[in-house]
């Protein structure tokens, strides 16, 4: 149980376009979802936290107008990178937390590799 | 806010040797502690976690970790390393109402034949 999926697993887009990444909790209800960013050979950095039905809370330094997060249901959150630029190329990982099976643990998706050309 | 330090950026051990990866955290209360492993281009795999109770935690793949409150540490150990253990290892601490997680910088493990 507690499986989180991401789609797509990798995406290439042209500079100036927008790209949407989906994060789904497959077998539990995710009251909270998290989005992380990981540059090559670096650690995961929390970008934002979203609670279902509420606006996302962004970490300091993360542009909320550039990284749009929507958590419209208990099983789906989306991250849209707007007007993408090459410096947005990164590995984006989502995680989800629900009240069950264990509210203290986040379950991670497999990640989405974004390349902006 | 909580923070995590992994002092060793890169460790090389011989196959069959023992392993210890260090992790120190900073948080005012008892944190939730995690160790994850990540292979190149892959997502995170949870090795083990500590929430409360027994301070020696057993995980998957023969790993264990010990929570030492007095030292604010949660070091990961394995008695005999296998070549397949070569990967990046991240220590993480969760805290707060949302269990916000903060990750250490990671330790890259190389296993020599």
PDB file of C-alpha atoms in Angstrom:
ATOM      1  CA  UNK A   1       0.000   0.000   0.000  1.00  0.00           C
ATOM      2  CA  UNK A   2       0.813   3.737   0.047  1.00  0.00           C
ATOM      3  CA  UNK A   3       1.867   4.074  -3.573  1.00  0.00           C
ATOM      4  CA  UNK A   4       2.460   7.438  -5.210  1.00  0.00           C
ATOM      5  CA  UNK A   5       2.795   7.838  -8.948  1.00  0.00           C
ATOM      6  CA  UNK A   6       4.039  10.695 -11.090  1.00  0.00           C
ATOM      7  CA  UNK A   7       3.366  11.454 -14.704  1.00  0.00           C
ATOM      8  CA  UNK A   8       5.220  11.933 -16.891  1.00  0.00           C
ATOM      9  CA  UNK A   9       8.435  10.266 -15.761  1.00  0.00           C
ATOM     10  CA  UNK A  10      10.388  12.516 -18.058  1.00  0.00           C
ATOM     11  CA  UNK A  11       9.541  15.456 -20.283  1.00  0.00           C
ATOM     12  CA  UNK A  12      11.382  17.708 -22.684  1.00  0.00           C
ATOM     13  CA  UNK A  13       9.931  21.097 -23.499  1.00  0.00           C
ATOM     14  CA  UNK A  14      11.020  24.213 -25.293  1.00  0.00           C
ATOM     15  CA  UNK A  15      11.949  27.380 -23.483  1.00  0.00           C
ATOM     16  CA  UNK A  16       8.937  29.599 -22.889  1.00  0.00           C
ATOM     17  CA  UNK A  17       6.368  26.820 -22.818  1.00  0.00           C
ATOM     18  CA  UNK A  18       4.567  25.420 -19.779  1.00  0.00           C
ATOM     19  CA  UNK A  19       4.600  21.864 -18.554  1.00  0.00           C
ATOM     20  CA  UNK A  20       2.362  20.097 -16.067  1.00  0.00           C
ATOM     21  CA  UNK A  21       3.447  17.272 -13.781  1.00  0.00           C
ATOM     22  CA  UNK A  22       0.886  15.083 -12.027  1.00  0.00           C
ATOM     23  CA  UNK A  23       1.258  13.395  -8.667  1.00  0.00           C
ATOM     24  CA  UNK A  24      -1.282  10.786  -7.622  1.00  0.00           C
ATOM     25  CA  UNK A  25      -1.773   8.771  -4.471  1.00  0.00           C
ATOM     26  CA  UNK A  26      -3.037   5.447  -5.766  1.00  0.00           C
ATOM     27  CA  UNK A  27      -4.338   3.684  -2.678  1.00  0.00           C
ATOM     28  CA  UNK A  28      -4.776   6.289   0.011  1.00  0.00           C
ATOM     29  CA  UNK A  29      -6.156   9.762   0.460  1.00  0.00           C
ATOM     30  CA  UNK A  30      -3.447  12.369   0.544  1.00  0.00           C
ATOM     31  CA  UNK A  31      -4.459  15.258   2.745  1.00  0.00           C
ATOM     32  CA  UNK A  32      -1.071  16.862   2.196  1.00  0.00           C
ATOM     33  CA  UNK A  33       1.231  16.736  -0.785  1.00  0.00           C
ATOM     34  CA  UNK A  34       4.747  18.042  -1.105  1.00  0.00           C
ATOM     35  CA  UNK A  35       6.835  19.041  -4.094  1.00  0.00           C
ATOM     36  CA  UNK A  36      10.609  18.786  -4.094  1.00  0.00           C
ATOM     37  CA  UNK A  37      13.257  19.752  -6.573  1.00  0.00           C
ATOM     38  CA  UNK A  38      16.578  18.001  -6.975  1.00  0.00           C
ATOM     39  CA  UNK A  39      19.461  19.286  -9.071  1.00  0.00           C
ATOM     40  CA  UNK A  40      22.094  16.806 -10.276  1.00  0.00           C
ATOM     41  CA  UNK A  41      24.235  15.454  -7.468  1.00  0.00           C
ATOM     42  CA  UNK A  42      22.363  17.551  -4.921  1.00  0.00           C
ATOM     43  CA  UNK A  43      19.819  16.941  -2.231  1.00  0.00           C
ATOM     44  CA  UNK A  44      16.070  17.374  -2.341  1.00  0.00           C
ATOM     45  CA  UNK A  45      14.816  20.856  -1.652  1.00  0.00           C
ATOM     46  CA  UNK A  46      11.237  21.358  -0.547  1.00  0.00           C
ATOM     47  CA  UNK A  47       9.450  23.719  -2.911  1.00  0.00           C
ATOM     48  CA  UNK A  48       5.944  23.807  -1.535  1.00  0.00           C
ATOM     49  CA  UNK A  49       3.379  22.085   0.628  1.00  0.00           C
ATOM     50  CA  UNK A  50      -0.238  21.787  -0.383  1.00  0.00           C
ATOM     51  CA  UNK A  51      -3.260  20.710   1.567  1.00  0.00           C
ATOM     52  CA  UNK A  52      -6.297  19.501  -0.328  1.00  0.00           C
ATOM     53  CA  UNK A  53      -8.603  22.365  -1.163  1.00  0.00           C
ATOM     54  CA  UNK A  54      -6.220  25.044   0.044  1.00  0.00           C
ATOM     55  CA  UNK A  55      -3.611  27.219  -1.556  1.00  0.00           C
ATOM     56  CA  UNK A  56      -0.107  25.864  -1.506  1.00  0.00           C
ATOM     57  CA  UNK A  57       2.491  27.176   0.899  1.00  0.00           C
ATOM     58  CA  UNK A  58       5.730  27.936  -0.881  1.00  0.00           C
ATOM     59  CA  UNK A  59       9.186  27.842   0.599  1.00  0.00           C
ATOM     60  CA  UNK A  60      11.214  31.004   0.641  1.00  0.00           C
ATOM     61  CA  UNK A  61      12.771  31.727  -2.715  1.00  0.00           C
ATOM     62  CA  UNK A  62      10.299  29.651  -4.744  1.00  0.00           C
ATOM     63  CA  UNK A  63       8.308  31.717  -7.220  1.00  0.00           C
ATOM     64  CA  UNK A  64       4.646  30.896  -6.754  1.00  0.00           C
ATOM     65  CA  UNK A  65       3.697  32.413 -10.114  1.00  0.00           C
ATOM     66  CA  UNK A  66       6.208  30.248 -11.895  1.00  0.00           C
ATOM     67  CA  UNK A  67       5.493  26.978 -10.099  1.00  0.00           C
ATOM     68  CA  UNK A  68       1.727  26.650  -9.924  1.00  0.00           C
ATOM     69  CA  UNK A  69       0.493  23.952  -7.590  1.00  0.00           C
ATOM     70  CA  UNK A  70      -3.037  22.637  -7.530  1.00  0.00           C
ATOM     71  CA  UNK A  71      -4.322  20.065  -5.041  1.00  0.00           C
ATOM     72  CA  UNK A  72      -7.920  19.807  -6.086  1.00  0.00           C
ATOM     73  CA  UNK A  73      -8.620  16.315  -4.822  1.00  0.00           C
ATOM     74  CA  UNK A  74      -7.410  13.926  -2.152  1.00  0.00           C
ATOM     75  CA  UNK A  75      -5.562  11.848  -4.724  1.00  0.00           C
ATOM     76  CA  UNK A  76      -4.156  14.355  -7.184  1.00  0.00           C
ATOM     77  CA  UNK A  77      -1.796  17.298  -7.083  1.00  0.00           C
ATOM     78  CA  UNK A  78      -0.295  19.016 -10.097  1.00  0.00           C
ATOM     79  CA  UNK A  79       2.778  21.170 -10.529  1.00  0.00           C
ATOM     80  CA  UNK A  80       2.820  23.437 -13.558  1.00  0.00           C
ATOM     81  CA  UNK A  81       6.089  25.037 -14.528  1.00  0.00           C
ATOM     82  CA  UNK A  82       5.092  28.152 -16.439  1.00  0.00           C
ATOM     83  CA  UNK A  83       7.266  29.807 -19.069  1.00  0.00           C
ATOM     84  CA  UNK A  84       9.968  27.252 -18.493  1.00  0.00           C
ATOM     85  CA  UNK A  85      13.607  28.132 -18.966  1.00  0.00           C
ATOM     86  CA  UNK A  86      16.712  25.937 -19.118  1.00  0.00           C
ATOM     87  CA  UNK A  87      17.511  26.726 -15.478  1.00  0.00           C
ATOM     88  CA  UNK A  88      14.224  25.022 -14.533  1.00  0.00           C
ATOM     89  CA  UNK A  89      15.619  21.725 -15.791  1.00  0.00           C
ATOM     90  CA  UNK A  90      15.664  19.465 -12.795  1.00  0.00           C
ATOM     91  CA  UNK A  91      14.303  16.322 -11.182  1.00  0.00           C
ATOM     92  CA  UNK A  92      10.942  17.027  -9.550  1.00  0.00           C
ATOM     93  CA  UNK A  93       9.710  14.651  -6.867  1.00  0.00           C
ATOM     94  CA  UNK A  94       6.370  14.706  -5.125  1.00  0.00           C
ATOM     95  CA  UNK A  95       5.346  13.052  -1.917  1.00  0.00           C
ATOM     96  CA  UNK A  96       2.032  12.517  -0.229  1.00  0.00           C
ATOM     97  CA  UNK A  97       0.899  12.167   3.339  1.00  0.00           C
ATOM     98  CA  UNK A  98      -2.454  11.017   4.586  1.00  0.00           C
ATOM     99  CA  UNK A  99      -4.046  10.277   7.898  1.00  0.00           C
ATOM    100  CA  UNK A 100      -3.837   6.619   6.984  1.00  0.00           C
ATOM    101  CA  UNK A 101      -1.782   4.444   6.834  1.00  0.00           C
ATOM    102  CA  UNK A 102       0.581   6.644   8.813  1.00  0.00           C
ATOM    103  CA  UNK A 103       0.156  10.370   9.165  1.00  0.00           C
ATOM    104  CA  UNK A 104       3.755  10.885  10.114  1.00  0.00           C
ATOM    105  CA  UNK A 105       5.245   9.480   6.969  1.00  0.00           C
ATOM    106  CA  UNK A 106       5.484  10.862   3.461  1.00  0.00           C
ATOM    107  CA  UNK A 107       5.342   8.518   0.509  1.00  0.00           C
ATOM    108  CA  UNK A 108       7.426   9.536  -2.448  1.00  0.00           C
ATOM    109  CA  UNK A 109       6.725   9.349  -6.140  1.00  0.00           C
ATOM    110  CA  UNK A 110       9.349   8.103  -8.593  1.00  0.00           C
ATOM    111  CA  UNK A 111      10.155  11.602  -9.834  1.00  0.00           C
ATOM    112  CA  UNK A 112       9.850  13.512 -13.107  1.00  0.00           C
ATOM    113  CA  UNK A 113      12.889  14.625 -15.023  1.00  0.00           C
ATOM    114  CA  UNK A 114      12.279  17.933 -16.791  1.00  0.00           C
ATOM    115  CA  UNK A 115      14.615  19.141 -19.505  1.00  0.00           C
ATOM    116  CA  UNK A 116      14.035  22.583 -20.977  1.00  0.00           C
ATOM    117  CA  UNK A 117      15.763  23.228 -24.288  1.00  0.00           C
TER     118      UNK A 117
ATOM    119  CA  UNK B   1      13.013  24.801  11.819  1.00  0.00           C
ATOM    120  CA  UNK B   2      14.648  21.442  11.678  1.00  0.00           C
ATOM    121  CA  UNK B   3      17.868  20.763   9.803  1.00  0.00           C
ATOM    122  CA  UNK B   4      20.032  17.789   8.938  1.00  0.00           C
ATOM    123  CA  UNK B   5      23.765  17.435   8.467  1.00  0.00           C
ATOM    124  CA  UNK B   6      25.478  14.575   6.715  1.00  0.00           C
ATOM    125  CA  UNK B   7      29.175  15.256   7.277  1.00  0.00           C
ATOM    126  CA  UNK B   8      30.474  12.814   4.690  1.00  0.00           C
ATOM    127  CA  UNK B   9      29.907  13.724   1.053  1.00  0.00           C
ATOM    128  CA  UNK B  10      31.510  10.581  -0.322  1.00  0.00           C
ATOM    129  CA  UNK B  11      32.504   7.297   1.297  1.00  0.00           C
ATOM    130  CA  UNK B  12      34.282   4.356  -0.280  1.00  0.00           C
ATOM    131  CA  UNK B  13      34.240   0.930   1.335  1.00  0.00           C
ATOM    132  CA  UNK B  14      35.307  -2.501   0.202  1.00  0.00           C
ATOM    133  CA  UNK B  15      32.678  -5.109  -0.480  1.00  0.00           C
ATOM    134  CA  UNK B  16      32.086  -7.119   2.661  1.00  0.00           C
ATOM    135  CA  UNK B  17      33.307  -4.367   4.950  1.00  0.00           C
ATOM    136  CA  UNK B  18      31.111  -2.663   7.492  1.00  0.00           C
ATOM    137  CA  UNK B  19      29.519   0.702   6.854  1.00  0.00           C
ATOM    138  CA  UNK B  20      28.441   3.633   8.962  1.00  0.00           C
ATOM    139  CA  UNK B  21      26.922   6.778   7.492  1.00  0.00           C
ATOM    140  CA  UNK B  22      26.618   9.720   9.822  1.00  0.00           C
ATOM    141  CA  UNK B  23      23.608  11.962  10.292  1.00  0.00           C
ATOM    142  CA  UNK B  24      23.100  14.769  12.782  1.00  0.00           C
ATOM    143  CA  UNK B  25      19.905  16.708  13.165  1.00  0.00           C
ATOM    144  CA  UNK B  26      18.787  19.898  14.789  1.00  0.00           C
ATOM    145  CA  UNK B  27      15.295  20.144  16.207  1.00  0.00           C
ATOM    146  CA  UNK B  28      13.860  21.239  19.510  1.00  0.00           C
ATOM    147  CA  UNK B  29      11.622  18.270  20.103  1.00  0.00           C
ATOM    148  CA  UNK B  30      11.798  14.594  19.224  1.00  0.00           C
ATOM    149  CA  UNK B  31      11.902  14.445  15.446  1.00  0.00           C
ATOM    150  CA  UNK B  32      10.813  11.823  13.016  1.00  0.00           C
ATOM    151  CA  UNK B  33      13.948  10.481  11.339  1.00  0.00           C
ATOM    152  CA  UNK B  34      14.368   8.690   8.053  1.00  0.00           C
ATOM    153  CA  UNK B  35      17.025   7.182   5.847  1.00  0.00           C
ATOM    154  CA  UNK B  36      16.456   6.943   2.102  1.00  0.00           C
ATOM    155  CA  UNK B  37      18.545   5.481  -0.703  1.00  0.00           C
ATOM    156  CA  UNK B  38      18.555   6.774  -4.253  1.00  0.00           C
ATOM    157  CA  UNK B  39      20.129   5.128  -7.271  1.00  0.00           C
ATOM    158  CA  UNK B  40      21.121   7.346 -10.223  1.00  0.00           C
ATOM    159  CA  UNK B  41      18.094   8.724 -12.019  1.00  0.00           C
ATOM    160  CA  UNK B  42      15.715   7.004  -9.670  1.00  0.00           C
ATOM    161  CA  UNK B  43      13.357   8.048  -6.925  1.00  0.00           C
ATOM    162  CA  UNK B  44      13.790   7.541  -3.209  1.00  0.00           C
ATOM    163  CA  UNK B  45      13.485   4.244  -1.420  1.00  0.00           C
ATOM    164  CA  UNK B  46      12.828   4.254   2.310  1.00  0.00           C
ATOM    165  CA  UNK B  47      15.384   2.179   4.213  1.00  0.00           C
ATOM    166  CA  UNK B  48      14.094   2.759   7.719  1.00  0.00           C
ATOM    167  CA  UNK B  49      12.427   5.270   9.980  1.00  0.00           C
ATOM    168  CA  UNK B  50      12.268   6.268  13.622  1.00  0.00           C
ATOM    169  CA  UNK B  51       9.210   7.748  15.256  1.00  0.00           C
ATOM    170  CA  UNK B  52       9.489   6.654  18.874  1.00  0.00           C
ATOM    171  CA  UNK B  53      10.274   3.665  21.058  1.00  0.00           C
ATOM    172  CA  UNK B  54      13.278   1.426  20.586  1.00  0.00           C
ATOM    173  CA  UNK B  55      16.177   3.588  19.527  1.00  0.00           C
ATOM    174  CA  UNK B  56      17.743   0.844  17.395  1.00  0.00           C
ATOM    175  CA  UNK B  57      15.755   0.566  14.197  1.00  0.00           C
ATOM    176  CA  UNK B  58      15.971  -2.254  11.710  1.00  0.00           C
ATOM    177  CA  UNK B  59      15.351  -1.566   8.055  1.00  0.00           C
ATOM    178  CA  UNK B  60      15.407  -3.254   4.710  1.00  0.00           C
ATOM    179  CA  UNK B  61      18.446  -4.689   2.939  1.00  0.00           C
ATOM    180  CA  UNK B  62      20.215  -5.393   6.232  1.00  0.00           C
ATOM    181  CA  UNK B  63      20.481  -1.757   7.316  1.00  0.00           C
ATOM    182  CA  UNK B  64      19.952  -0.482  10.823  1.00  0.00           C
ATOM    183  CA  UNK B  65      20.158   2.907  12.489  1.00  0.00           C
ATOM    184  CA  UNK B  66      20.423   4.084  16.061  1.00  0.00           C
ATOM    185  CA  UNK B  67      18.799   7.208  17.421  1.00  0.00           C
ATOM    186  CA  UNK B  68      20.971   8.911  20.029  1.00  0.00           C
ATOM    187  CA  UNK B  69      19.207  11.883  21.519  1.00  0.00           C
ATOM    188  CA  UNK B  70      22.238  13.020  23.510  1.00  0.00           C
ATOM    189  CA  UNK B  71      24.257  13.297  20.324  1.00  0.00           C
ATOM    190  CA  UNK B  72      21.397  14.402  18.041  1.00  0.00           C
ATOM    191  CA  UNK B  73      22.433  11.636  15.722  1.00  0.00           C
ATOM    192  CA  UNK B  74      20.795   8.936  13.650  1.00  0.00           C
ATOM    193  CA  UNK B  75      23.652   7.011  12.042  1.00  0.00           C
ATOM    194  CA  UNK B  76      23.026   4.307   9.481  1.00  0.00           C
ATOM    195  CA  UNK B  77      24.951   1.042   9.678  1.00  0.00           C
ATOM    196  CA  UNK B  78      25.357  -2.170   7.769  1.00  0.00           C
ATOM    197  CA  UNK B  79      27.670  -4.991   8.888  1.00  0.00           C
ATOM    198  CA  UNK B  80      28.657  -6.181   5.425  1.00  0.00           C
ATOM    199  CA  UNK B  81      28.291  -4.045   2.330  1.00  0.00           C
ATOM    200  CA  UNK B  82      27.327  -5.508  -1.046  1.00  0.00           C
ATOM    201  CA  UNK B  83      28.249  -4.015  -4.403  1.00  0.00           C
ATOM    202  CA  UNK B  84      24.573  -3.303  -5.013  1.00  0.00           C
ATOM    203  CA  UNK B  85      24.562  -0.901  -2.056  1.00  0.00           C
ATOM    204  CA  UNK B  86      26.455   1.680  -4.082  1.00  0.00           C
ATOM    205  CA  UNK B  87      24.099   4.666  -4.261  1.00  0.00           C
ATOM    206  CA  UNK B  88      23.297   8.018  -2.713  1.00  0.00           C
ATOM    207  CA  UNK B  89      21.996   7.961   0.850  1.00  0.00           C
ATOM    208  CA  UNK B  90      19.889  10.711   2.364  1.00  0.00           C
ATOM    209  CA  UNK B  91      19.027  11.289   5.975  1.00  0.00           C
ATOM    210  CA  UNK B  92      15.855  13.280   6.578  1.00  0.00           C
ATOM    211  CA  UNK B  93      14.054  14.768   9.542  1.00  0.00           C
ATOM    212  CA  UNK B  94      10.347  15.408   9.711  1.00  0.00           C
ATOM    213  CA  UNK B  95       8.670  17.735  12.147  1.00  0.00           C
ATOM    214  CA  UNK B  96       5.737  20.017  12.636  1.00  0.00           C
ATOM    215  CA  UNK B  97       2.067  19.569  11.944  1.00  0.00           C
ATOM    216  CA  UNK B  98       2.640  18.813   8.286  1.00  0.00           C
ATOM    217  CA  UNK B  99       5.671  16.645   9.009  1.00  0.00           C
ATOM    218  CA  UNK B 100       7.714  18.958   6.804  1.00  0.00           C
ATOM    219  CA  UNK B 101      10.805  17.057   5.827  1.00  0.00           C
ATOM    220  CA  UNK B 102      14.284  18.407   5.490  1.00  0.00           C
ATOM    221  CA  UNK B 103      16.951  16.370   3.783  1.00  0.00           C
ATOM    222  CA  UNK B 104      20.644  16.197   4.378  1.00  0.00           C
ATOM    223  CA  UNK B 105      23.035  16.867   1.535  1.00  0.00           C
ATOM    224  CA  UNK B 106      23.475  13.161   0.956  1.00  0.00           C
ATOM    225  CA  UNK B 107      26.370  10.731   1.141  1.00  0.00           C
ATOM    226  CA  UNK B 108      27.514   8.959  -1.979  1.00  0.00           C
ATOM    227  CA  UNK B 109      28.616   5.410  -1.298  1.00  0.00           C
ATOM    228  CA  UNK B 110      31.102   3.686  -3.573  1.00  0.00           C
ATOM    229  CA  UNK B 111      31.773  -0.014  -3.074  1.00  0.00           C
ATOM    230  CA  UNK B 112      35.139  -1.389  -4.136  1.00  0.00           C
ATOM    231  CA  UNK B 113      35.324  -4.991  -5.336  1.00  0.00           C
TER     232      UNK B 113
END
